[in-house]
Amino acid sequence: MADTLPVETLSLVDGVAYVDETKGSDETGNGSVETPYQSPVQALLVHGKDVKIHVWKVAAADSDEVSGYTLISPTALKKAVKKLAEVEKKAKKMAEQAAEQAAKDQAAAEERERVLEAAKQVVLTEDASLPKATSIKIRNGVANRGKRVKVSGWVHRLRVQGKNMTFIILRDGTGYLQCVLTDNLCQTYDALTLTLESTVTVYGVINELPAGKTAADNHELTVDYWECLGKAPGGEHAMSNKVNENSDPSVKYDLRHLVLREEKASNILKVRSEVMKAFRSYFDGEGYVEVTPPALVQTSVEGGSTLFELNYYNEKAYLTQSSQLYLETCLPSLGDVYCLVGSYRAEKSHTRRHLSEFTHCEAEMAFITFDDLLDRLEDMICGVIDSVLAHKQSADIVYKLNPNFKKPERPFLRMDYSDAIQYLKDNDIKKEDGTFYEFGEDIPEAPERAMTDKIGRPILLCRFPVEIKSFYMKRCPENLRLTESVDVLMPGVGEIVGGSMRISDLDELMAAYKRESLDPSPYYWFTDQRKYGTAEHGGFGLGLERYVAWLLNLHTVRDACLYPRFTGRAFP
C-alpha cells in the first residue's frame, strides 16, 4: 500500500493525527501514535480541517500487505467533514440554549432574591380576637375538630401551590396532619424558604374534608397563624439527599437517626412498642411477676463462644447472654416470672436474624410439664398477636407492611427433631457439601427456614439431642438421649423462641456441669434451687426483634430495633 508508512516515520511528521477505530479513544486520545483518536471527526474537531489524518488499517489475511497507518481516503475524509459540520452545528445550538438557560436562571435567581427581600417585610401576628388555641397532639385531632388548636411538629411533606397556597403534612410522632396556609401566611420569608424536617407550630381549626378529598384522618387544619421554630437545611444537605430508599445499607445505619423519621422505620417501632405492651399485658393477665435481672454476670448460660467479656473492678465479667438462671431463682418466692430486657451475644455471623444486642422476652414457670410448656408458648404467641391486632393503629401498620399476614392457626404443628431430620432427607434439603443432615447434628438456619417455609405454618420443634443443647435442659424420661426442649419456628423468619424443661434433680445437674466441663462453684446460687425444695419447672426465651420481623415480614431483624448492634456496628 503506497500511502502506508512505518509507524516510526509517521510519528515524526508534523500536522498528522492518528485514528484507530478499535484501540483509539475520543475521550482520552490526543492523536499521537501512542494514544490515537477513535474517529476522524475528533481529529478534525481538535486540530482543524488542515490536519493530515492517518487511520489504522488491518491487512487482509490472504494478502501480502502489512497492517499499519494509511492516509484517510478522500471519501472517508469528505464524510468526516460533513459529520463535523453537523457536530459543530449541534454544539453551537447547545451553546446557545445553555446561554439562554443561564440567562433565565440568572433572571430567576435575581427575581427570587427580590421576592425573598420583599418577604422579609411580611410579618405575621396572631389575631387576638380569635379564641385561644388549645395545644394538642395530632392523635387527638378528630376529638378536637371545629376548635381552634395549636399543633407543633416536623414538616414531613411540603407542597407549594401557586403564590397563595401551601400544603404542609405535619408529623409529631403521634400521627400526620395536613395543614393549609393561604395568602400572607405562605408569603413570609420563612414560608418561602421552608424545608422538609423543619419544626413549626401551626394554629387554626381542624375540619373534616368534603367528599372526594383525602388526607390523614380525613381532615385538615386551616391555618390562621404559624411560626417556624427550627429551619432544617435544604439543597445538598437536605435529608432527602442524605438518605433515601436507594441509599446503601451502611449509609442508612450511619444515619439511622434520620432514617427513623421515615414512615416505614417509625411504623415498625410503633408496632414494636405495641408488641412489648402486649407481652406485658399477657404475662400480667396470667399472673406472672416481672423482674429485672442483672446485665453484668460472671457465669455463662449458652456457652462461652458468644460471651462479651469485660473488666469489672479487676474481675472478669460478661454481658448476659440470657436472664434464665436468675429467673429460676425467683420461682420459690414470686411464682411464675418474666423479664423483657437486653441480652448480648458475640455472634460472628452476618445473618438476617442475628444481633449482638437484642431484646429478650424470657419466662420461667414452676410445677409444669413439657406439654404445659408447649401449650403456654402457643397461647402466648397467639394472645400477643390478638392484642396487637386489636390496636387499630398497629393493625393498620401490620397489614400495610405485611398485606398477606394471617394469624397462625392453633394447634401449631408439633414435630420431633428426629422427624425433622427425616423431613430434610425426604425433601432433599442437604448441607452445602451435598450430604444429608444426620441425627445428632445441629440444623442450621438455612435448612430450618427451608423446612418451615415449605410446611407453611408455625412449628414446635421438640426433643433435641442432649449433645446439641444447653447443659441445664432436662432429659426426656422416655429417652435419655433427648431433652425436653423446643424451638418455635415461624415461616419467613425461622426460630423465634427457644425453651425447655429445666433439670430439677441435683445429681443430674452436677453431671451436666461435668459433661460440659463447667466449674460448678460460680453456679452455687443456681444449684441451690435443686437443694432447697426442687420442683419441675421450665421456661423459654423469645427474641423480640425476630417476632416483630415475622409479624411485619421484614427482611432483617436489624430493622426491628432502634439502633441495631451487630458485628462491626456499635455506632451511632
Coordinates of N, CA, C and O in Angstrom, one line a residue, residues 288-362:
Y288 N -48.1 -13.6 86.0 CA -46.6 -13.6 86.1 C -46.2 -12.3 86.8 O -46.8 -11.3 86.7
V289 N -45.0 -12.4 87.4 CA -44.4 -11.2 88.0 C -43.2 -10.8 87.2 O -42.3 -11.6 86.8
E290 N -43.1 -9.5 86.8 CA -42.0 -9.0 86.0 C -40.8 -8.7 86.9 O -41.0 -8.0 88.0
V291 N -39.6 -9.2 86.6 CA -38.4 -8.9 87.3 C -37.3 -8.3 86.3 O -37.5 -8.4 85.1
T292 N -36.3 -7.7 86.9 CA -35.2 -7.1 86.0 C -33.9 -7.7 86.5 O -33.2 -7.1 87.3
P293 N -33.5 -8.8 85.9 CA -32.2 -9.4 86.3 C -31.0 -8.5 85.8 O -31.2 -7.7 85.0
P294 N -29.8 -8.8 86.4 CA -28.6 -8.0 86.1 C -28.1 -8.3 84.6 O -28.3 -9.4 84.1
A295 N -27.5 -7.3 84.0 CA -26.9 -7.5 82.7 C -25.4 -7.8 82.9 O -24.8 -8.4 81.9
L296 N -24.8 -7.5 84.0 CA -23.4 -7.9 84.3 C -23.4 -9.2 85.1 O -24.0 -9.3 86.2
V297 N -22.7 -10.2 84.5 CA -22.7 -11.5 85.1 C -21.3 -12.1 85.1 O -20.4 -11.6 84.5
Q298 N -21.2 -13.2 85.9 CA -19.9 -13.9 85.9 C -20.0 -15.4 85.6 O -19.1 -16.1 85.8
T299 N -21.2 -15.7 85.0 CA -21.4 -17.1 84.5 C -22.0 -17.1 83.1 O -22.6 -16.1 82.8
S300 N -21.7 -18.1 82.4 CA -22.3 -18.2 81.0 C -23.6 -19.0 81.1 O -23.8 -19.9 82.0
V301 N -24.5 -18.8 80.1 CA -25.7 -19.6 80.1 C -25.7 -20.5 78.8 O -26.1 -21.6 78.8
E302 N -25.3 -19.9 77.7 CA -25.4 -20.5 76.4 C -24.0 -20.9 75.9 O -23.8 -20.9 74.7
G303 N -23.0 -21.1 76.7 CA -21.7 -21.4 76.3 C -20.8 -20.2 76.2 O -21.3 -19.1 76.0
G304 N -19.5 -20.4 76.2 CA -18.6 -19.3 76.2 C -18.2 -18.7 74.9 O -17.6 -17.6 74.9
S305 N -18.6 -19.2 73.8 CA -18.2 -18.7 72.5 C -18.8 -17.4 72.1 O -18.3 -16.6 71.3
T306 N -19.9 -17.1 72.7 CA -20.6 -15.8 72.4 C -20.7 -14.8 73.5 O -21.5 -14.0 73.6
L307 N -19.7 -14.9 74.5 CA -19.7 -14.0 75.6 C -19.0 -12.8 75.3 O -17.9 -12.8 74.6
F308 N -19.5 -11.6 75.7 CA -18.8 -10.4 75.7 C -18.1 -10.2 77.0 O -18.8 -10.0 78.1
E309 N -16.8 -10.2 77.1 CA -16.0 -10.2 78.3 C -15.6 -8.7 78.6 O -15.4 -7.9 77.7
L310 N -15.6 -8.4 79.9 CA -15.2 -7.0 80.3 C -14.5 -7.1 81.7 O -14.7 -8.0 82.4
N311 N -13.8 -6.0 82.0 CA -13.1 -5.9 83.2 C -14.1 -5.2 84.2 O -14.5 -4.1 84.1
Y312 N -14.4 -6.0 85.3 CA -15.4 -5.5 86.2 C -14.7 -5.3 87.6 O -14.5 -6.3 88.3
Y313 N -14.2 -4.1 87.9 CA -13.4 -3.9 89.1 C -12.3 -4.9 89.3 O -12.1 -5.5 90.3
N314 N -11.5 -5.1 88.2 CA -10.4 -6.0 88.1 C -10.8 -7.5 88.3 O -10.0 -8.4 88.6
E315 N -12.1 -7.8 88.0 CA -12.5 -9.1 88.0 C -13.1 -9.4 86.6 O -13.6 -8.5 85.9
K316 N -13.1 -10.6 86.1 CA -13.6 -11.0 84.8 C -15.1 -11.1 84.9 O -15.7 -11.7 85.8
A317 N -15.8 -10.4 84.0 CA -17.3 -10.4 84.0 C -17.7 -10.4 82.5 O -16.9 -10.2 81.6
Y318 N -19.1 -10.6 82.4 CA -19.6 -10.7 81.0 C -20.9 -9.9 80.9 O -21.6 -9.7 81.9
L319 N -21.3 -9.6 79.7 CA -22.7 -9.1 79.4 C -23.5 -10.4 79.3 O -23.1 -11.3 78.7
T320 N -24.7 -10.3 79.9 CA -25.5 -11.5 80.0 C -26.0 -12.0 78.6 O -26.4 -11.2 77.7
Q321 N -25.9 -13.3 78.4 CA -26.5 -14.0 77.2 C -28.0 -14.3 77.4 O -28.7 -14.4 76.5
S322 N -28.4 -14.4 78.7 CA -29.8 -14.8 79.0 C -30.0 -14.5 80.5 O -29.1 -14.7 81.3
S323 N -31.2 -14.2 80.8 CA -31.5 -14.0 82.3 C -32.2 -15.2 82.9 O -32.6 -15.2 84.0
Q324 N -32.2 -16.3 82.1 CA -32.9 -17.5 82.6 C -32.5 -18.0 84.0 O -33.4 -18.3 84.8
L325 N -31.2 -18.1 84.2 CA -30.8 -18.7 85.5 C -31.3 -17.8 86.7 O -31.6 -18.4 87.7
Y326 N -31.3 -16.5 86.5 CA -31.8 -15.6 87.6 C -33.3 -15.7 87.7 O -33.8 -15.7 88.8
L327 N -34.0 -15.9 86.6 CA -35.4 -16.1 86.7 C -35.8 -17.3 87.5 O -36.7 -17.3 88.3
E328 N -35.0 -18.4 87.3 CA -35.3 -19.6 88.0 C -35.2 -19.4 89.5 O -36.0 -20.0 90.3
T329 N -34.3 -18.5 90.0 CA -34.1 -18.3 91.4 C -35.3 -17.6 92.0 O -35.5 -17.6 93.3
C330 N -36.2 -17.0 91.2 CA -37.3 -16.2 91.7 C -38.6 -17.1 91.9 O -39.5 -16.7 92.5
L331 N -38.6 -18.3 91.3 CA -39.8 -19.1 91.3 C -40.3 -19.4 92.8 O -41.5 -19.3 93.0
P332 N -39.4 -19.8 93.7 CA -39.9 -20.1 95.0 C -40.5 -18.9 95.8 O -41.3 -19.1 96.7
S333 N -40.1 -17.7 95.4 CA -40.6 -16.5 96.1 C -41.7 -15.8 95.4 O -42.6 -15.2 96.0
L334 N -41.6 -15.8 94.1 CA -42.5 -14.9 93.3 C -43.5 -15.7 92.4 O -44.4 -15.2 91.8
G335 N -43.3 -17.0 92.3 CA -44.1 -17.8 91.4 C -43.6 -17.6 90.0 O -42.4 -17.3 89.7
D336 N -44.5 -17.8 89.0 CA -44.1 -17.6 87.6 C -43.6 -16.2 87.3 O -44.2 -15.2 87.8
V337 N -42.5 -16.0 86.6 CA -41.9 -14.7 86.4 C -41.5 -14.5 85.0 O -41.4 -15.5 84.2
Y338 N -41.3 -13.3 84.6 CA -40.8 -13.0 83.2 C -40.0 -11.7 83.3 O -40.0 -10.9 84.3
C339 N -39.2 -11.5 82.2 CA -38.5 -10.2 82.1 C -38.5 -9.8 80.6 O -38.6 -10.7 79.7
L340 N -38.3 -8.6 80.3 CA -38.2 -8.0 79.0 C -37.0 -7.1 79.0 O -37.2 -5.9 79.2
V341 N -35.8 -7.6 78.8 CA -34.6 -6.9 78.9 C -33.6 -7.2 77.8 O -33.9 -8.1 76.9
G342 N -32.5 -6.6 77.8 CA -31.5 -6.9 76.7 C -30.6 -8.1 77.1 O -30.3 -8.3 78.2
S343 N -30.3 -8.8 76.0 CA -29.3 -9.9 76.1 C -28.2 -9.6 75.0 O -28.5 -8.9 74.0
Y344 N -27.0 -10.2 75.3 CA -25.9 -9.8 74.4 C -25.1 -11.1 74.0 O -24.7 -11.9 74.9
R345 N -24.9 -11.3 72.7 CA -24.2 -12.4 72.3 C -23.2 -12.0 71.1 O -23.6 -11.3 70.2
A346 N -22.0 -12.4 71.3 CA -21.0 -12.1 70.3 C -21.1 -13.0 69.1 O -20.3 -13.8 68.8
E347 N -22.2 -12.7 68.3 CA -22.4 -13.5 67.1 C -21.4 -13.1 66.0 O -21.3 -11.9 65.7
K348 N -20.7 -14.0 65.5 CA -19.7 -13.7 64.5 C -20.3 -13.7 63.0 O -19.6 -13.3 62.1
S349 N -21.5 -14.1 62.9 CA -22.0 -14.2 61.5 C -22.9 -13.1 61.2 O -23.6 -12.5 62.0
H350 N -22.9 -12.7 59.9 CA -23.8 -11.6 59.4 C -25.0 -12.2 58.7 O -25.1 -12.3 57.5
T351 N -25.9 -12.6 59.6 CA -27.2 -13.2 59.0 C -28.3 -12.2 59.2 O -28.2 -11.2 60.0
R352 N -29.4 -12.5 58.6 CA -30.6 -11.6 58.7 C -31.3 -11.6 60.0 O -32.1 -10.8 60.3
R353 N -31.0 -12.7 60.8 CA -31.8 -12.9 62.0 C -30.9 -12.8 63.3 O -31.4 -13.1 64.4
H354 N -29.6 -12.4 63.2 CA -28.8 -12.3 64.3 C -28.4 -10.9 64.7 O -28.1 -10.1 63.8
L355 N -28.4 -10.6 66.0 CA -28.0 -9.3 66.5 C -27.0 -9.6 67.7 O -27.1 -10.6 68.4
S356 N -26.1 -8.6 67.9 CA -25.2 -8.8 69.1 C -25.9 -8.3 70.4 O -25.6 -8.7 71.5
E357 N -26.9 -7.4 70.2 CA -27.7 -7.0 71.3 C -29.2 -7.1 70.9 O -29.5 -6.6 69.8
F358 N -30.0 -7.8 71.7 CA -31.4 -7.9 71.3 C -32.2 -7.9 72.6 O -31.8 -8.0 73.7
T359 N -33.5 -7.6 72.4 CA -34.5 -7.6 73.5 C -35.0 -9.0 73.7 O -35.5 -9.6 72.8
H360 N -34.8 -9.4 74.9 CA -35.1 -10.8 75.2 C -36.3 -10.9 76.1 O -36.4 -10.4 77.2
C361 N -37.3 -11.6 75.7 CA -38.5 -11.8 76.5 C -38.4 -13.3 77.0 O -38.4 -14.2 76.3
E362 N -38.2 -13.4 78.3 CA -37.9 -14.7 79.0 C -38.9 -14.9 80.1 O -39.3 -14.0 80.8

